[in-house]
PDB file of C-alpha atoms in Angstrom:
ATOM      1  CA  MET A   1      32.816  -3.996  31.653  1.00 46.00           C
ATOM      2  CA  SER A   2      32.740  -2.708  35.170  1.00 48.00           C
ATOM      3  CA  THR A   3      31.397  -5.307  38.608  1.00 48.00           C
ATOM      4  CA  HIS A   4      27.942  -2.282  39.379  1.00 51.00           C
ATOM      5  CA  TYR A   5      25.936  -4.514  37.799  1.00 53.00           C
ATOM      6  CA  HIS A   6      23.684  -5.461  40.715  1.00 55.00           C
ATOM      7  CA  GLU A   7      21.078  -2.604  40.326  1.00 52.00           C
ATOM      8  CA  TRP A   8      20.068  -4.616  36.830  1.00 57.00           C
ATOM      9  CA  GLU A   9      18.480  -6.453  39.037  1.00 56.00           C
ATOM     10  CA  LYS A  10      15.478  -3.530  39.154  1.00 59.00           C
ATOM     11  CA  ALA A  11      15.666  -2.600  35.495  1.00 57.00           C
ATOM     12  CA  PRO A  12      12.264  -2.069  34.784  1.00 67.00           C
ATOM     13  CA  SER A  13      11.454  -2.716  30.584  1.00 85.00           C
ATOM     14  CA  LYS A  14      12.639  -3.578  27.722  1.00 88.00           C
ATOM     15  CA  ASP A  15      11.786  -0.156  25.810  1.00 90.00           C
ATOM     16  CA  ALA A  16      13.928   0.959  29.376  1.00 89.00           C
ATOM     17  CA  VAL A  17      16.629  -0.966  29.073  1.00 91.00           C
ATOM     18  CA  ARG A  18      16.421   0.116  24.844  1.00 93.00           C
ATOM     19  CA  GLN A  19      16.219   3.909  25.902  1.00 93.00           C
ATOM     20  CA  LEU A  20      19.309   3.780  27.955  1.00 94.00           C
ATOM     21  CA  CYS A  21      21.352   1.735  24.992  1.00 95.00           C
ATOM     22  CA  ALA A  22      20.377   4.571  22.666  1.00 95.00           C
ATOM     23  CA  ASP A  23      20.951   7.476  25.369  1.00 95.00           C
ATOM     24  CA  SER A  24      25.054   5.915  27.050  1.00 95.00           C
ATOM     25  CA  PHE A  25      25.666   6.096  23.217  1.00 95.00           C
ATOM     26  CA  PRO A  26      26.396   9.602  22.610  1.00 93.00           C
ATOM     27  CA  SER A  27      30.133  11.112  22.814  1.00 90.00           C
ATOM     28  CA  GLY A  28      29.178  13.060  25.987  1.00 92.00           C
ATOM     29  CA  ALA A  29      26.743  11.167  27.647  1.00 94.00           C
ATOM     30  CA  PRO A  30      29.392   9.425  30.236  1.00 94.00           C
ATOM     31  CA  GLU A  31      29.888  12.942  31.226  1.00 94.00           C
ATOM     32  CA  SER A  32      26.193  14.399  31.189  1.00 94.00           C
ATOM     33  CA  TRP A  33      25.315  14.534  34.659  1.00 94.00           C
ATOM     34  CA  ARG A  34      21.538  15.366  33.295  1.00 94.00           C
ATOM     35  CA  LEU A  35      21.045  12.064  31.985  1.00 94.00           C
ATOM     36  CA  ALA A  36      22.272   9.862  35.020  1.00 95.00           C
ATOM     37  CA  GLU A  37      20.056  11.932  36.861  1.00 94.00           C
ATOM     38  CA  SER A  38      16.693  10.947  35.110  1.00 93.00           C
ATOM     39  CA  THR A  39      18.267   7.151  34.587  1.00 92.00           C
ATOM     40  CA  ALA A  40      18.561   7.115  38.557  1.00 92.00           C
ATOM     41  CA  GLY A  41      14.616   8.042  38.389  1.00 90.00           C
ATOM     42  CA  THR A  42      13.592   5.515  35.531  1.00 88.00           C
ATOM     43  CA  LEU A  43      15.540   2.527  37.291  1.00 86.00           C
ATOM     44  CA  SER A  44      15.841   3.608  41.096  1.00 87.00           C
ATOM     45  CA  VAL A  45      19.430   3.568  41.247  1.00 88.00           C
ATOM     46  CA  SER A  46      21.771   5.836  43.281  1.00 91.00           C
ATOM     47  CA  ALA A  47      22.622   8.649  40.484  1.00 91.00           C
ATOM     48  CA  ILE A  48      26.453   7.635  40.762  1.00 92.00           C
ATOM     49  CA  GLU A  49      25.365   4.093  40.275  1.00 91.00           C
ATOM     50  CA  ALA A  50      23.857   5.400  37.004  1.00 92.00           C
ATOM     51  CA  LYS A  51      26.941   7.579  35.959  1.00 94.00           C
ATOM     52  CA  GLU A  52      29.041   4.535  36.068  1.00 93.00           C
ATOM     53  CA  LEU A  53      25.814   2.280  33.932  1.00 92.00           C
ATOM     54  CA  ILE A  54      25.802   4.854  31.211  1.00 95.00           C
ATOM     55  CA  ALA A  55      30.008   4.854  31.411  1.00 95.00           C
ATOM     56  CA  ALA A  56      30.201   1.065  30.564  1.00 94.00           C
ATOM     57  CA  LEU A  57      27.195   0.937  28.038  1.00 95.00           C
ATOM     58  CA  HIS A  58      28.947   4.205  25.988  1.00 96.00           C
ATOM     59  CA  THR A  59      32.202   1.973  26.706  1.00 96.00           C
ATOM     60  CA  LEU A  60      30.312  -1.308  25.771  1.00 96.00           C
ATOM     61  CA  SER A  61      28.804   0.466  21.830  1.00 96.00           C
ATOM     62  CA  HIS A  62      31.714   1.879  20.958  1.00 96.00           C
ATOM     63  CA  HIS A  63      33.871  -1.284  20.651  1.00 96.00           C
ATOM     64  CA  ILE A  64      31.287  -2.943  19.131  1.00 96.00           C
ATOM     65  CA  LEU A  65      31.209  -0.013  16.595  1.00 96.00           C
ATOM     66  CA  PHE A  66      35.180  -0.158  16.535  1.00 96.00           C
ATOM     67  CA  HIS A  67      35.557  -3.553  15.921  1.00 96.00           C
ATOM     68  CA  ASN A  68      32.720  -3.745  14.163  1.00 95.00           C
ATOM     69  CA  LEU A  69      31.207  -6.959  15.854  1.00 96.00           C
ATOM     70  CA  THR A  70      28.736  -8.501  14.095  1.00 94.00           C
ATOM     71  CA  ALA A  71      27.718 -12.447  16.144  1.00 95.00           C
ATOM     72  CA  PRO A  72      25.792 -11.467  19.097  1.00 95.00           C
ATOM     73  CA  GLU A  73      28.050 -14.260  20.273  1.00 95.00           C
ATOM     74  CA  GLN A  74      30.891 -11.460  19.908  1.00 95.00           C
ATOM     75  CA  ILE A  75      29.500  -9.396  22.071  1.00 95.00           C
ATOM     76  CA  LEU A  76      28.531 -12.237  24.558  1.00 94.00           C
ATOM     77  CA  VAL A  77      31.487 -12.486  25.785  1.00 93.00           C
ATOM     78  CA  LEU A  78      33.063  -9.314  26.666  1.00 93.00           C
ATOM     79  CA  PHE A  79      29.724  -9.629  29.482  1.00 92.00           C
ATOM     80  CA  PRO A  80      30.888 -10.544  32.485  1.00 90.00           C
ATOM     81  CA  LYS A  81      29.901 -14.806  33.752  1.00 88.00           C
ATOM     82  CA  SER A  82      28.183 -13.648  36.164  1.00 89.00           C
ATOM     83  CA  PHE A  83      25.545 -11.422  34.449  1.00 88.00           C
ATOM     84  CA  HIS A  84      21.764 -11.780  34.794  1.00 87.00           C
ATOM     85  CA  PRO A  85      21.723 -13.912  31.298  1.00 89.00           C
ATOM     86  CA  SER A  86      18.414 -12.352  29.077  1.00 88.00           C
ATOM     87  CA  LEU A  87      19.334  -9.015  30.468  1.00 90.00           C
ATOM     88  CA  LYS A  88      23.016  -9.947  28.081  1.00 92.00           C
ATOM     89  CA  ASN A  89      21.048 -11.374  25.597  1.00 94.00           C
ATOM     90  CA  LEU A  90      18.867  -8.466  25.619  1.00 94.00           C
ATOM     91  CA  ILE A  91      21.085  -5.757  25.890  1.00 95.00           C
ATOM     92  CA  THR A  92      23.359  -7.923  23.008  1.00 96.00           C
ATOM     93  CA  LYS A  93      20.258  -7.917  20.704  1.00 96.00           C
ATOM     94  CA  ILE A  94      19.291  -3.938  21.082  1.00 96.00           C
ATOM     95  CA  MET A  95      23.185  -3.319  20.102  1.00 96.00           C
ATOM     96  CA  LEU A  96      23.790  -5.487  17.317  1.00 96.00           C
ATOM     97  CA  GLU A  97      19.926  -3.754  15.604  1.00 96.00           C
ATOM     98  CA  HIS A  98      21.766  -0.237  16.816  1.00 96.00           C
ATOM     99  CA  SER A  99      25.108  -0.990  15.090  1.00 95.00           C
ATOM    100  CA  PRO A 100      24.030  -0.067  11.339  1.00 94.00           C
ATOM    101  CA  PRO A 101      22.704   3.521  11.931  1.00 95.00           C
ATOM    102  CA  TRP A 102      25.467   3.782  14.485  1.00 95.00           C
ATOM    103  CA  ARG A 103      28.001   3.280  11.719  1.00 93.00           C
ATOM    104  CA  ASN A 104      26.268   5.846   9.480  1.00 89.00           C
ATOM    105  CA  GLU A 105      27.048   7.780  12.150  1.00 89.00           C
ATOM    106  CA  ALA A 106      29.992   7.335  12.452  1.00 88.00           C
ATOM    107  CA  LEU A 107      31.211   7.648   8.232  1.00 86.00           C
ATOM    108  CA  SER A 108      29.094  11.083   8.016  1.00 81.00           C
ATOM    109  CA  ASN A 109      30.516  12.465  11.846  1.00 82.00           C
ATOM    110  CA  GLN A 110      34.845  11.806   9.919  1.00 84.00           C
ATOM    111  CA  ILE A 111      37.229  14.073  10.265  1.00 87.00           C
ATOM    112  CA  SER A 112      36.808  15.303   6.047  1.00 87.00           C
ATOM    113  CA  LEU A 113      37.024  18.938   4.657  1.00 90.00           C
ATOM    114  CA  PRO A 114      34.258  21.038   4.403  1.00 91.00           C
ATOM    115  CA  HIS A 115      31.399  19.427   2.639  1.00 91.00           C
ATOM    116  CA  LEU A 116      29.453  20.547  -0.023  1.00 92.00           C
ATOM    117  CA  VAL A 117      25.735  21.323   1.432  1.00 89.00           C
ATOM    118  CA  GLU A 118      23.707  22.847  -1.947  1.00 91.00           C
ATOM    119  CA  MET A 119      24.570  23.313  -5.221  1.00 94.00           C
ATOM    120  CA  ASP A 120      21.594  24.821  -7.546  1.00 94.00           C
ATOM    121  CA  TRP A 121      22.884  26.403 -11.234  1.00 96.00           C
ATOM    122  CA  ARG A 122      21.599  27.748 -14.441  1.00 95.00           C
ATOM    123  CA  VAL A 123      22.330  28.457 -17.984  1.00 94.00           C
ATOM    124  CA  ASP A 124      22.079  32.410 -18.684  1.00 90.00           C
ATOM    125  CA  MET A 125      22.429  33.924 -22.319  1.00 88.00           C
ATOM    126  CA  LYS A 126      25.163  37.047 -22.513  1.00 83.00           C
ATOM    127  CA  THR A 127      23.513  39.262 -25.336  1.00 84.00           C
ATOM    128  CA  ALA A 128      25.376  42.139 -24.521  1.00 79.00           C
ATOM    129  CA  SER A 129      28.178  43.088 -22.574  1.00 79.00           C
ATOM    130  CA  ASP A 130      30.027  47.310 -21.998  1.00 80.00           C
ATOM    131  CA  SER A 131      32.556  46.023 -25.064  1.00 81.00           C
ATOM    132  CA  VAL A 132      29.802  44.132 -27.350  1.00 81.00           C
ATOM    133  CA  SER A 133      26.168  45.738 -28.342  1.00 83.00           C
ATOM    134  CA  ARG A 134      25.284  42.057 -29.511  1.00 84.00           C
ATOM    135  CA  MET A 135      26.140  38.472 -29.248  1.00 85.00           C
ATOM    136  CA  ALA A 136      24.738  34.989 -27.819  1.00 85.00           C
ATOM    137  CA  VAL A 137      27.328  33.711 -25.646  1.00 88.00           C
ATOM    138  CA  PRO A 138      25.880  31.248 -22.988  1.00 90.00           C
ATOM    139  CA  THR A 139      26.674  30.305 -19.452  1.00 92.00           C
ATOM    140  CA  CYS A 140      26.867  28.918 -16.677  1.00 94.00           C
ATOM    141  CA  LEU A 141      25.843  30.170 -13.364  1.00 95.00           C
ATOM    142  CA  VAL A 142      26.384  27.529 -10.367  1.00 96.00           C
ATOM    143  CA  HIS A 143      25.977  28.137  -7.094  1.00 95.00           C
ATOM    144  CA  MET A 144      27.348  25.987  -4.244  1.00 94.00           C
ATOM    145  CA  LYS A 145      26.743  26.035  -0.362  1.00 93.00           C
ATOM    146  CA  VAL A 146      30.057  25.033   1.424  1.00 92.00           C
ATOM    147  CA  GLU A 147      29.384  24.264   5.414  1.00 88.00           C
ATOM    148  CA  ASP A 148      32.165  27.359   6.648  1.00 79.00           C
ATOM    149  CA  SER A 149      35.505  25.629   8.220  1.00 68.00           C
ATOM    150  CA  SER A 150      35.907  28.537   9.979  1.00 68.00           C
ATOM    151  CA  CYS A 151      32.759  27.741  12.404  1.00 66.00           C
ATOM    152  CA  LEU A 152      32.405  24.850  14.651  1.00 65.00           C
ATOM    153  CA  ARG A 153      31.318  21.760  13.183  1.00 62.00           C
ATOM    154  CA  GLY A 154      28.285  20.874  12.593  1.00 64.00           C
ATOM    155  CA  SER A 155      27.229  24.588  13.418  1.00 70.00           C
ATOM    156  CA  GLY A 156      24.812  24.308  10.332  1.00 74.00           C
ATOM    157  CA  ALA A 157      26.868  28.251   9.281  1.00 84.00           C
ATOM    158  CA  LEU A 158      27.035  27.938   5.856  1.00 88.00           C
ATOM    159  CA  SER A 159      29.273  29.806   3.303  1.00 89.00           C
ATOM    160  CA  SER A 160      27.902  30.465  -0.243  1.00 90.00           C
ATOM    161  CA  VAL A 161      30.041  30.528  -4.056  1.00 90.00           C
ATOM    162  CA  THR A 162      29.054  31.033  -6.994  1.00 92.00           C
ATOM    163  CA  VAL A 163      30.820  30.476  -9.831  1.00 94.00           C
ATOM    164  CA  GLU A 164      30.177  31.428 -13.788  1.00 94.00           C
ATOM    165  CA  LEU A 165      31.735  28.417 -15.880  1.00 95.00           C
ATOM    166  CA  SER A 166      32.027  29.326 -19.720  1.00 92.00           C
ATOM    167  CA  LYS A 167      31.734  26.064 -22.057  1.00 93.00           C
ATOM    168  CA  GLU A 168      35.009  24.618 -22.474  1.00 94.00           C
ATOM    169  CA  THR A 169      35.370  25.125 -18.566  1.00 95.00           C
ATOM    170  CA  LEU A 170      32.519  23.291 -18.467  1.00 96.00           C
ATOM    171  CA  ASP A 171      33.786  20.457 -20.820  1.00 95.00           C
ATOM    172  CA  THR A 172      37.428  20.238 -19.375  1.00 95.00           C
ATOM    173  CA  MET A 173      35.110  19.650 -15.833  1.00 95.00           C
ATOM    174  CA  LEU A 174      33.477  16.661 -17.062  1.00 96.00           C
ATOM    175  CA  ASP A 175      36.125  15.377 -18.592  1.00 96.00           C
ATOM    176  CA  GLY A 176      37.813  15.451 -14.881  1.00 95.00           C
ATOM    177  CA  LEU A 177      34.816  15.058 -12.998  1.00 96.00           C
ATOM    178  CA  GLY A 178      34.110  11.617 -15.724  1.00 96.00           C
ATOM    179  CA  ARG A 179      37.831  10.713 -13.836  1.00 95.00           C
ATOM    180  CA  ILE A 180      36.620  10.696 -10.642  1.00 95.00           C
ATOM    181  CA  ARG A 181      33.818   8.284 -11.963  1.00 94.00           C
ATOM    182  CA  ASP A 182      36.146   5.859 -13.485  1.00 94.00           C
ATOM    183  CA  GLN A 183      38.777   5.429 -10.323  1.00 92.00           C
ATOM    184  CA  LEU A 184      35.346   5.219  -8.538  1.00 91.00           C
ATOM    185  CA  SER A 185      34.001   2.129 -10.668  1.00 88.00           C
ATOM    186  CA  VAL A 186      38.405   1.273 -10.516  1.00 86.00           C
ATOM    187  CA  VAL A 187      38.156   0.915  -6.961  1.00 80.00           C
ATOM    188  CA  ALA A 188      34.634  -0.054  -6.180  1.00 74.00           C
ATOM    189  CA  GLY A 189      35.867  -3.698  -8.583  1.00 67.00           C
ATOM    190  CA  LYS A 190      38.476  -4.245  -5.745  1.00 60.00           C
TER     191      LYS A 190
ATOM    192  CA  MET B   1      25.417  42.917  -7.349  1.00 41.00           C
ATOM    193  CA  LEU B   2      27.010  40.095  -5.919  1.00 53.00           C
ATOM    194  CA  SER B   3      30.222  39.490  -7.609  1.00 63.00           C
ATOM    195  CA  ILE B   4      30.767  35.783  -9.646  1.00 86.00           C
ATOM    196  CA  GLY B   5      33.730  34.650  -9.621  1.00 92.00           C
ATOM    197  CA  GLN B   6      35.133  32.889 -13.300  1.00 94.00           C
ATOM    198  CA  LEU B   7      36.155  29.155 -12.402  1.00 95.00           C
ATOM    199  CA  VAL B   8      39.291  28.534 -13.960  1.00 94.00           C
ATOM    200  CA  ASP B   9      40.208  25.363 -12.523  1.00 94.00           C
ATOM    201  CA  MET B  10      38.775  22.062 -11.259  1.00 95.00           C
ATOM    202  CA  GLN B  11      41.675  20.078  -8.916  1.00 96.00           C
ATOM    203  CA  TRP B  12      40.500  16.925  -7.551  1.00 96.00           C
ATOM    204  CA  LYS B  13      41.042  13.551  -5.289  1.00 95.00           C
ATOM    205  CA  LEU B  14      39.501  10.154  -4.445  1.00 94.00           C
ATOM    206  CA  GLY B  15      40.298   9.373  -1.212  1.00 93.00           C
ATOM    207  CA  MET B  16      39.278   6.270   0.594  1.00 91.00           C
ATOM    208  CA  ALA B  17      39.333   6.059   4.492  1.00 91.00           C
ATOM    209  CA  VAL B  18      41.165   3.463   6.254  1.00 92.00           C
ATOM    210  CA  SER B  19      40.957   4.069   9.687  1.00 93.00           C
ATOM    211  CA  SER B  20      39.298   6.059  12.375  1.00 93.00           C
ATOM    212  CA  ASP B  21      38.930   6.312  16.190  1.00 92.00           C
ATOM    213  CA  THR B  22      35.397   5.592  15.861  1.00 92.00           C
ATOM    214  CA  CYS B  23      35.835   2.910  13.399  1.00 94.00           C
ATOM    215  CA  ARG B  24      38.986   0.300  13.183  1.00 94.00           C
ATOM    216  CA  SER B  25      37.945  -0.653   9.770  1.00 92.00           C
ATOM    217  CA  LEU B  26      36.193   2.322   7.850  1.00 89.00           C
ATOM    218  CA  ASN B  27      36.862   1.763   3.867  1.00 87.00           C
ATOM    219  CA  SER B  28      34.798   4.631   3.487  1.00 88.00           C
ATOM    220  CA  PRO B  29      35.549   6.292  -0.453  1.00 91.00           C
ATOM    221  CA  HIS B  30      34.883   9.953  -1.276  1.00 93.00           C
ATOM    222  CA  VAL B  31      35.457  12.855  -3.140  1.00 95.00           C
ATOM    223  CA  SER B  32      37.880  15.853  -2.503  1.00 96.00           C
ATOM    224  CA  LEU B  33      37.575  18.752  -4.697  1.00 96.00           C
ATOM    225  CA  LEU B  34      39.809  22.290  -4.831  1.00 96.00           C
ATOM    226  CA  LEU B  35      38.341  24.959  -7.057  1.00 96.00           C
ATOM    227  CA  LYS B  36      40.323  27.652  -8.115  1.00 96.00           C
ATOM    228  CA  ILE B  37      38.207  30.816  -8.982  1.00 95.00           C
ATOM    229  CA  ALA B  38      39.114  34.571 -10.502  1.00 95.00           C
ATOM    230  CA  ASP B  39      37.998  37.457  -9.873  1.00 90.00           C
ATOM    231  CA  THR B  40      37.150  39.629 -12.065  1.00 86.00           C
ATOM    232  CA  SER B  41      40.181  41.419 -11.411  1.00 89.00           C
ATOM    233  CA  GLY B  42      41.969  38.360 -11.835  1.00 87.00           C
ATOM    234  CA  GLN B  43      43.010  37.391  -8.106  1.00 92.00           C
ATOM    235  CA  ILE B  44      42.512  33.543  -7.328  1.00 95.00           C
ATOM    236  CA  SER B  45      40.226  32.406  -4.442  1.00 93.00           C
ATOM    237  CA  GLN B  46      40.470  28.693  -3.710  1.00 93.00           C
ATOM    238  CA  ARG B  47      37.452  26.507  -2.270  1.00 93.00           C
ATOM    239  CA  SER B  48      37.246  22.747  -1.294  1.00 94.00           C
ATOM    240  CA  PHE B  49      35.192  20.754   0.109  1.00 95.00           C
ATOM    241  CA  GLU B  50      34.592  17.051   0.553  1.00 93.00           C
ATOM    242  CA  MET B  51      32.112  15.019  -1.484  1.00 92.00           C
ATOM    243  CA  THR B  52      30.434  11.142  -0.713  1.00 90.00           C
ATOM    244  CA  ILE B  53      29.625   9.319  -3.572  1.00 92.00           C
ATOM    245  CA  ALA B  54      26.812   8.870  -3.401  1.00 91.00           C
ATOM    246  CA  GLN B  55      27.455  12.917  -3.662  1.00 92.00           C
ATOM    247  CA  PHE B  56      29.157  13.513  -6.337  1.00 95.00           C
ATOM    248  CA  GLN B  57      27.282  10.824  -8.250  1.00 95.00           C
ATOM    249  CA  ASN B  58      24.553  13.989  -8.202  1.00 95.00           C
ATOM    250  CA  PHE B  59      27.109  16.445  -8.436  1.00 96.00           C
ATOM    251  CA  TYR B  60      28.272  14.681 -12.244  1.00 97.00           C
ATOM    252  CA  ARG B  61      24.711  14.532 -12.741  1.00 96.00           C
ATOM    253  CA  GLN B  62      23.828  17.926 -12.753  1.00 96.00           C
ATOM    254  CA  PHE B  63      26.798  18.839 -14.623  1.00 96.00           C
ATOM    255  CA  LYS B  64      26.426  16.434 -17.185  1.00 96.00           C
ATOM    256  CA  GLU B  65      22.605  18.019 -17.233  1.00 96.00           C
ATOM    257  CA  MET B  66      23.883  21.523 -17.603  1.00 95.00           C
ATOM    258  CA  ALA B  67      26.458  20.760 -20.465  1.00 95.00           C
ATOM    259  CA  ALA B  68      23.083  19.284 -22.129  1.00 95.00           C
ATOM    260  CA  VAL B  69      21.285  22.694 -21.523  1.00 93.00           C
ATOM    261  CA  LEU B  70      24.052  24.168 -23.132  1.00 91.00           C
ATOM    262  CA  GLU B  71      23.800  21.989 -26.115  1.00 87.00           C
ATOM    263  CA  THR B  72      20.180  23.752 -27.420  1.00 86.00           C
ATOM    264  CA  VAL B  73      20.663  26.970 -26.053  1.00 78.00           C
TER     265      VAL B  73
END
C-alpha cells in the first residue's frame, strides 16, 4: 500500500468513503481520469493524488477478493501502521460488506463458453406432410438464445437456435440431463 | 420460413472452475452442453454453451415439463 494517505485526513463522510471503495473496484477504475477528477473534487485533493488512492483501493479490494479474506484482522494488517485507525476500520468494514457481491460478480464474469440466456419451447402435433396425408406425431420445438461468441462478452449480442426434438430424442436427452443431475449430487456431497 | 433443425446428439460436461485471476479458490461448478443439429439436407452444425448449476436445474425442469406434456398429447 502506498504512503500517500495524507489526503485521507481531509476525507469527508462515510458515504463518500463507501462510494469511493465501490467506484475503485471495477477493472478500468485505476485508469479512469474521469473518476480521478470527480474523486479529487470530493476529497479536495489533486487528480494525481486521487488516482493513486483509487489505484490503492482497487489493489486492496482485489487482493481481498483473490485470497477470499473474510476476517477483519486479515485486512487490517494490510494497512501501513501509521494509517488513521478509524478510517482503517471503516474501509475494512466496507470491503467486507462488498465481498459477497464482488465474489458473485467474479463468478459470473469468469471465462466461459457462451451462456444460455433464454429458452422457450412448444409441443406441436404434426398432422400431415407432403408424404403422409394423415398422422398424429407430437414433436417438441425448442428455441434457445445464446450469447454470441463472435461478439464481445457483455455486448448483449445473442444468437438464436431453434431445434426440433422427437419424443425419442427428448427421452434420450432427459436421460443425459438426469446423469448430469446425479453427478451434481455426487459433487455436492464432497 | 425459419429452418428448424433436428437435434441429433447432445454431449455434456460437468466442470469445476478451481481458480482464476480474480479468485484464488473458486470451486464453482458449471455445465457445458454441445448440441448437434441436422438441417434438412443432413448437414450437421453444432452449438455449445454453458450454464450455472441454477440455470441447469431450470433447463432440466423445462425438459421434464416438455416430456410431461408429450405424455398427455
